[in-house]
Short mmCIF file of C-alpha atoms in Angstrom, two decimals:
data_model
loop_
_atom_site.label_atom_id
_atom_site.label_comp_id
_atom_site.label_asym_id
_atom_site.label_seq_id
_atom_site.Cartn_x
_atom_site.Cartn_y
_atom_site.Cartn_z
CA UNK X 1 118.45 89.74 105.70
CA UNK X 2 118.65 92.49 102.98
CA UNK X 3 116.50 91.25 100.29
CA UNK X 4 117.20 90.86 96.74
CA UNK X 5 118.46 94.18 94.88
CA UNK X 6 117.99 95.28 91.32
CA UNK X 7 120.69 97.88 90.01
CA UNK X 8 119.82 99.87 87.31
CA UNK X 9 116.07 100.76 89.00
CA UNK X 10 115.85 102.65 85.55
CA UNK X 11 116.94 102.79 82.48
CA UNK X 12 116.64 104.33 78.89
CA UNK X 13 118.14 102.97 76.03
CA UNK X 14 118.08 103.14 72.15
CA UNK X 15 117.34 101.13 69.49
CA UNK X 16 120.02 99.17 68.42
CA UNK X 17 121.94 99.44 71.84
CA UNK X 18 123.18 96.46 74.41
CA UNK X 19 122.05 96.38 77.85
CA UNK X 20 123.24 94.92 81.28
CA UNK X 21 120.94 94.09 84.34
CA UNK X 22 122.33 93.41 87.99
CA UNK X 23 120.97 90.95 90.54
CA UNK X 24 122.15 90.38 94.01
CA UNK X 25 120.18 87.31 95.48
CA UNK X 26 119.38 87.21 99.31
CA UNK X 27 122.86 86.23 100.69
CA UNK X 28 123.10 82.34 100.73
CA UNK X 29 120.44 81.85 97.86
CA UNK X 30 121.74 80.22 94.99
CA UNK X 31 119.35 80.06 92.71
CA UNK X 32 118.44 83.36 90.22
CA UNK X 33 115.94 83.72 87.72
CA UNK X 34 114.98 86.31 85.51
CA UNK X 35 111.46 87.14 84.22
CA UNK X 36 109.88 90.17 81.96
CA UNK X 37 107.02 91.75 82.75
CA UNK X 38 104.87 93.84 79.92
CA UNK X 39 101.14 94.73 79.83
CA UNK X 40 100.93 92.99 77.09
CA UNK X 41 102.32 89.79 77.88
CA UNK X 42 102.68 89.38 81.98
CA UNK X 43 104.73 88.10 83.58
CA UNK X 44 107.52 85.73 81.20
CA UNK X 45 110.30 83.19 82.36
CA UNK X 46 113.71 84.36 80.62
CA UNK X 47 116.08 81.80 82.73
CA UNK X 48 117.39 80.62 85.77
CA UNK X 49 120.81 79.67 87.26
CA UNK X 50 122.12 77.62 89.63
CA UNK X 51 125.84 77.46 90.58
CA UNK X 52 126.64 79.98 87.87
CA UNK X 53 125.30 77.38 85.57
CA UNK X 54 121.96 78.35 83.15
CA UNK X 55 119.27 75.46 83.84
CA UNK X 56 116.31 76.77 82.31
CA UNK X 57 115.40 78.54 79.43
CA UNK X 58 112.10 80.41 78.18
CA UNK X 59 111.45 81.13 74.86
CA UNK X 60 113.41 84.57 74.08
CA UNK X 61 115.49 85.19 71.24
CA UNK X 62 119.43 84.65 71.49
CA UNK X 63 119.62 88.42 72.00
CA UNK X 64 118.98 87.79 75.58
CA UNK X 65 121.67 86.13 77.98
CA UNK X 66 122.45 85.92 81.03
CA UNK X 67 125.42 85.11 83.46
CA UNK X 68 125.93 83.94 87.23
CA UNK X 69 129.01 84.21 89.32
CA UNK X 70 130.42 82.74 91.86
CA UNK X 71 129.05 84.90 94.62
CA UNK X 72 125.87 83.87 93.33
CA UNK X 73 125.22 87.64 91.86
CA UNK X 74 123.72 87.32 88.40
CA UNK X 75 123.73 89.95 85.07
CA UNK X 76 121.10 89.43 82.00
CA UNK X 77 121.81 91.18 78.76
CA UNK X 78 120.11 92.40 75.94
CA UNK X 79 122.11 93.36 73.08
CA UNK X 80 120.78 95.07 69.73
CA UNK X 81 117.63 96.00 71.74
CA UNK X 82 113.94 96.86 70.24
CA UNK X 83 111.41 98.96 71.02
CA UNK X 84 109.33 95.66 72.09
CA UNK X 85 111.96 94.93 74.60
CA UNK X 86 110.73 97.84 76.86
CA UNK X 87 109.63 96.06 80.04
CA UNK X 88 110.09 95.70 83.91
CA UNK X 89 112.80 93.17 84.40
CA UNK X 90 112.48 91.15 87.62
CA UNK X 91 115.05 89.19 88.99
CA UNK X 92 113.94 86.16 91.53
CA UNK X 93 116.45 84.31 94.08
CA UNK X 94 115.68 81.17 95.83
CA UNK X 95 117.80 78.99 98.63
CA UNK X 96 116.63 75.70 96.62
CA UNK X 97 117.65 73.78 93.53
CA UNK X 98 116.04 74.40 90.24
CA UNK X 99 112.82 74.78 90.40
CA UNK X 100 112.22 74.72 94.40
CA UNK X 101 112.06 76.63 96.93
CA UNK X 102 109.98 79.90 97.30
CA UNK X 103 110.92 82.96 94.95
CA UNK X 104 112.24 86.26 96.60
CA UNK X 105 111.44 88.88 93.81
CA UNK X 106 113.55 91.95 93.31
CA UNK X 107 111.97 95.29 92.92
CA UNK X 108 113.16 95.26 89.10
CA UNK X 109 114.66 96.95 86.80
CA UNK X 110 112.31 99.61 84.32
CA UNK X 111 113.43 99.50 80.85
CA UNK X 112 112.44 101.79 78.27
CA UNK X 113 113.78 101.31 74.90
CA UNK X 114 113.45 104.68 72.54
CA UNK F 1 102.61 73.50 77.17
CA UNK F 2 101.69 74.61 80.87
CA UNK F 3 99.60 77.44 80.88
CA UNK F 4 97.85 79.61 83.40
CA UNK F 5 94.28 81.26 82.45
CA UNK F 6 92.97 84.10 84.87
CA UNK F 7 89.66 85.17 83.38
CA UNK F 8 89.20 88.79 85.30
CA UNK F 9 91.61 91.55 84.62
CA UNK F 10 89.56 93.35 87.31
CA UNK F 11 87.94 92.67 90.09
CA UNK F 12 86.24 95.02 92.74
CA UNK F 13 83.95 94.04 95.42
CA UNK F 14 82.89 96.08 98.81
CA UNK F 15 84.30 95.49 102.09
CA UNK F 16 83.06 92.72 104.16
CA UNK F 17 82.20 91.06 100.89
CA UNK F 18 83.25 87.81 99.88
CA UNK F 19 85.62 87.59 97.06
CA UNK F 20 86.84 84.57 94.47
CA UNK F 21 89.57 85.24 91.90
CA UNK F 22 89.67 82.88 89.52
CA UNK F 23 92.65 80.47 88.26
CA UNK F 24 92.45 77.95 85.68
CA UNK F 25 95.66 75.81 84.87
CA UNK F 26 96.56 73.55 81.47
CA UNK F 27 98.64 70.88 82.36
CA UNK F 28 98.51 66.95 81.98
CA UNK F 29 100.38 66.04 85.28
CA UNK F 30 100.70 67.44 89.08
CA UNK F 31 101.24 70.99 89.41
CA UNK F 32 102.26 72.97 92.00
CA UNK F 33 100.66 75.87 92.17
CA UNK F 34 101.18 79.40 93.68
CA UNK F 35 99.40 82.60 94.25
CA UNK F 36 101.83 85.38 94.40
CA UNK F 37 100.23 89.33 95.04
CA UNK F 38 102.01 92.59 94.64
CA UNK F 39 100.57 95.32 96.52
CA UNK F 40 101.02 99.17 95.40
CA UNK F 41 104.37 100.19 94.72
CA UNK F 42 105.49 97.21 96.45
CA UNK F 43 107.67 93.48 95.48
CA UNK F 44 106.24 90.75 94.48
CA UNK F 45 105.17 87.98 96.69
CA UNK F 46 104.41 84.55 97.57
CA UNK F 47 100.71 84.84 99.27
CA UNK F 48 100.28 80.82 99.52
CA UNK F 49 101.47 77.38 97.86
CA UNK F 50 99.30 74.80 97.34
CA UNK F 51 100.80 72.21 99.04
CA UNK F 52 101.10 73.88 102.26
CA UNK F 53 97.12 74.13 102.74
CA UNK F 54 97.41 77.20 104.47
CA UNK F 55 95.60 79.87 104.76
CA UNK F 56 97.34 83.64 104.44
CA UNK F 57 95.80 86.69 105.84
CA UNK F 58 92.71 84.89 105.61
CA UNK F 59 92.58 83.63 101.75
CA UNK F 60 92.28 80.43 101.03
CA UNK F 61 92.76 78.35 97.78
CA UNK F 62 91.83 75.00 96.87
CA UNK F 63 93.56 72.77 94.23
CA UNK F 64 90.57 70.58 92.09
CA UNK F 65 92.59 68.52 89.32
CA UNK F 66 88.62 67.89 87.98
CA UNK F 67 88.33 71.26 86.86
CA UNK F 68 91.94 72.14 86.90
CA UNK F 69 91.62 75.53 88.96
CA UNK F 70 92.86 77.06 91.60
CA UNK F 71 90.97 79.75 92.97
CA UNK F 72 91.56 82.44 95.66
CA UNK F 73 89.01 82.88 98.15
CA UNK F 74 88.34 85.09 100.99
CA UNK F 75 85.41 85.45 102.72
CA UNK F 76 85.59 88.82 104.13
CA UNK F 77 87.71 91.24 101.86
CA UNK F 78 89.22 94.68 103.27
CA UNK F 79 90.17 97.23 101.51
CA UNK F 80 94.05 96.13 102.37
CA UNK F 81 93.51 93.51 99.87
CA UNK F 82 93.31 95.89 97.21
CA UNK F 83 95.98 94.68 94.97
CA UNK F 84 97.56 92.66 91.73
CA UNK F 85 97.05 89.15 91.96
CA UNK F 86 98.66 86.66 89.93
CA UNK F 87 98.14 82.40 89.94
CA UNK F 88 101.63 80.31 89.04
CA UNK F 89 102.17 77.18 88.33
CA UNK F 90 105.38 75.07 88.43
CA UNK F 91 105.48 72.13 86.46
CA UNK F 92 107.63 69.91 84.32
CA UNK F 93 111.10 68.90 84.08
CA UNK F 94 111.49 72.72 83.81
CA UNK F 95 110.50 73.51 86.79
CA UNK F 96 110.28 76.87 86.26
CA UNK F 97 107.62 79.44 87.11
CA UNK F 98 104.39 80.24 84.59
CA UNK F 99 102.02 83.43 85.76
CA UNK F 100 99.12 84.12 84.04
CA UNK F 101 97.81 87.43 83.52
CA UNK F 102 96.84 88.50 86.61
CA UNK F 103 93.62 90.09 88.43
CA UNK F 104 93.34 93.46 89.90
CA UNK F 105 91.27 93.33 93.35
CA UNK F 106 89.99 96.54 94.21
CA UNK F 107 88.07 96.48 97.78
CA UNK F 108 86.11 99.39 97.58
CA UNK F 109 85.29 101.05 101.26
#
């Protein structure tokens, strides 16, 4: 089984700018979740789907969202970025319900934010 | 609030040593809880659960709810183990994932 991709790998943005992030889960998981990564702060829980539906939450500003389809492929956004939002965005998919299951990480996706 | 403490940012020890990387946990209830390592320029990954009792390319961890830890043991490192190590914990009606800071291992030849 291919395991779960990350498209951008890079990306530069500016201030001020919106941002998309792609996540294809390992085919038949249905369960996404999204997490930032920053010296600084580790490794933080942005959300998770399930069935295109958002079941958890961690404790980001609204600027952050995040979407599911029905193919189980999931998008995070960032809109009106910062310079503190310069991180490596992992994406995590799991055959379980929320919260079970073991987490198949993505190789993320390297945001810099200028 | 769950939380996850790993004291070490970094951690090197010779080969053929033993090693211990240290997890400490905040949490009122039962955990689950998760090592996960990420080797050079490599994913993420589970390394073992605690509820599976298992031990992974010879590490080990044991779960004490007295002292709330977790820590990863190995009595013979190689320099193969040389990597970022992180402890998780899943708790909560959340259920989601919390890391802590991780430890860098460094087995030094």
């Amino acid at each position: 089984k291919a395991g779960v991709t990350q498209t951008p790998r890079y990306l530069i943005k500016t201030r001020g700018q919106q941002v998309t992030l792609s996540c294809s889960p390992i085919s038949g998981h249905r369960s996404v979740s999204w997490y930032q990564q920053t010296p600084g702060q580790g490794l933080q829980f942005l959300f998770e789907y399930f069935s295109e539906t958002q079941r958890n939450k961690g404790n980001f500003p609204g600027r952050f969202s995040g979407r599911q389809f029905s193919n189980s492929r999931s998008e995070m956004n960032v809109s009106t970025l910062e310079l503190g939002d310069s991180a490596l965005y992992l994406c995590a998919s799991s055959t379980g319900t929320v919260g079970t299951g073991e987490q198949f990480f993505g190789p993320g996706t390297r945001l810099t934010v200028l | 609030a769950q939380r996850v403490t790993q004291p070490e940012k970094l951690l090197s020890v010779f080969k053929g040593a033993p090693v211990e990387l240290k997890c400490n946990y905040s949490y009122s209830g039962s955990p689950e809880l998760f090592w996960y390592v990420q080797y050079s320029r490599q994913r993420l990954q589970l390394l073992l659960r605690h509820i599976s009792r298992e031990s992974i390319k010879g590490f080990t961890a044991d779960l004490n709810k007295g002292e709330t830890s977790f820590h990863l043991k190995k009595p013979f490192a190689q320099e193969e183990d040389s990597a970022m190590y992180y402890c998780a914990l899943r708790a909560g009606s959340a259920r989601q994932l919390t890391f802590g800071s991780g430890t860098q291992l460094t087995v030094l030849p």
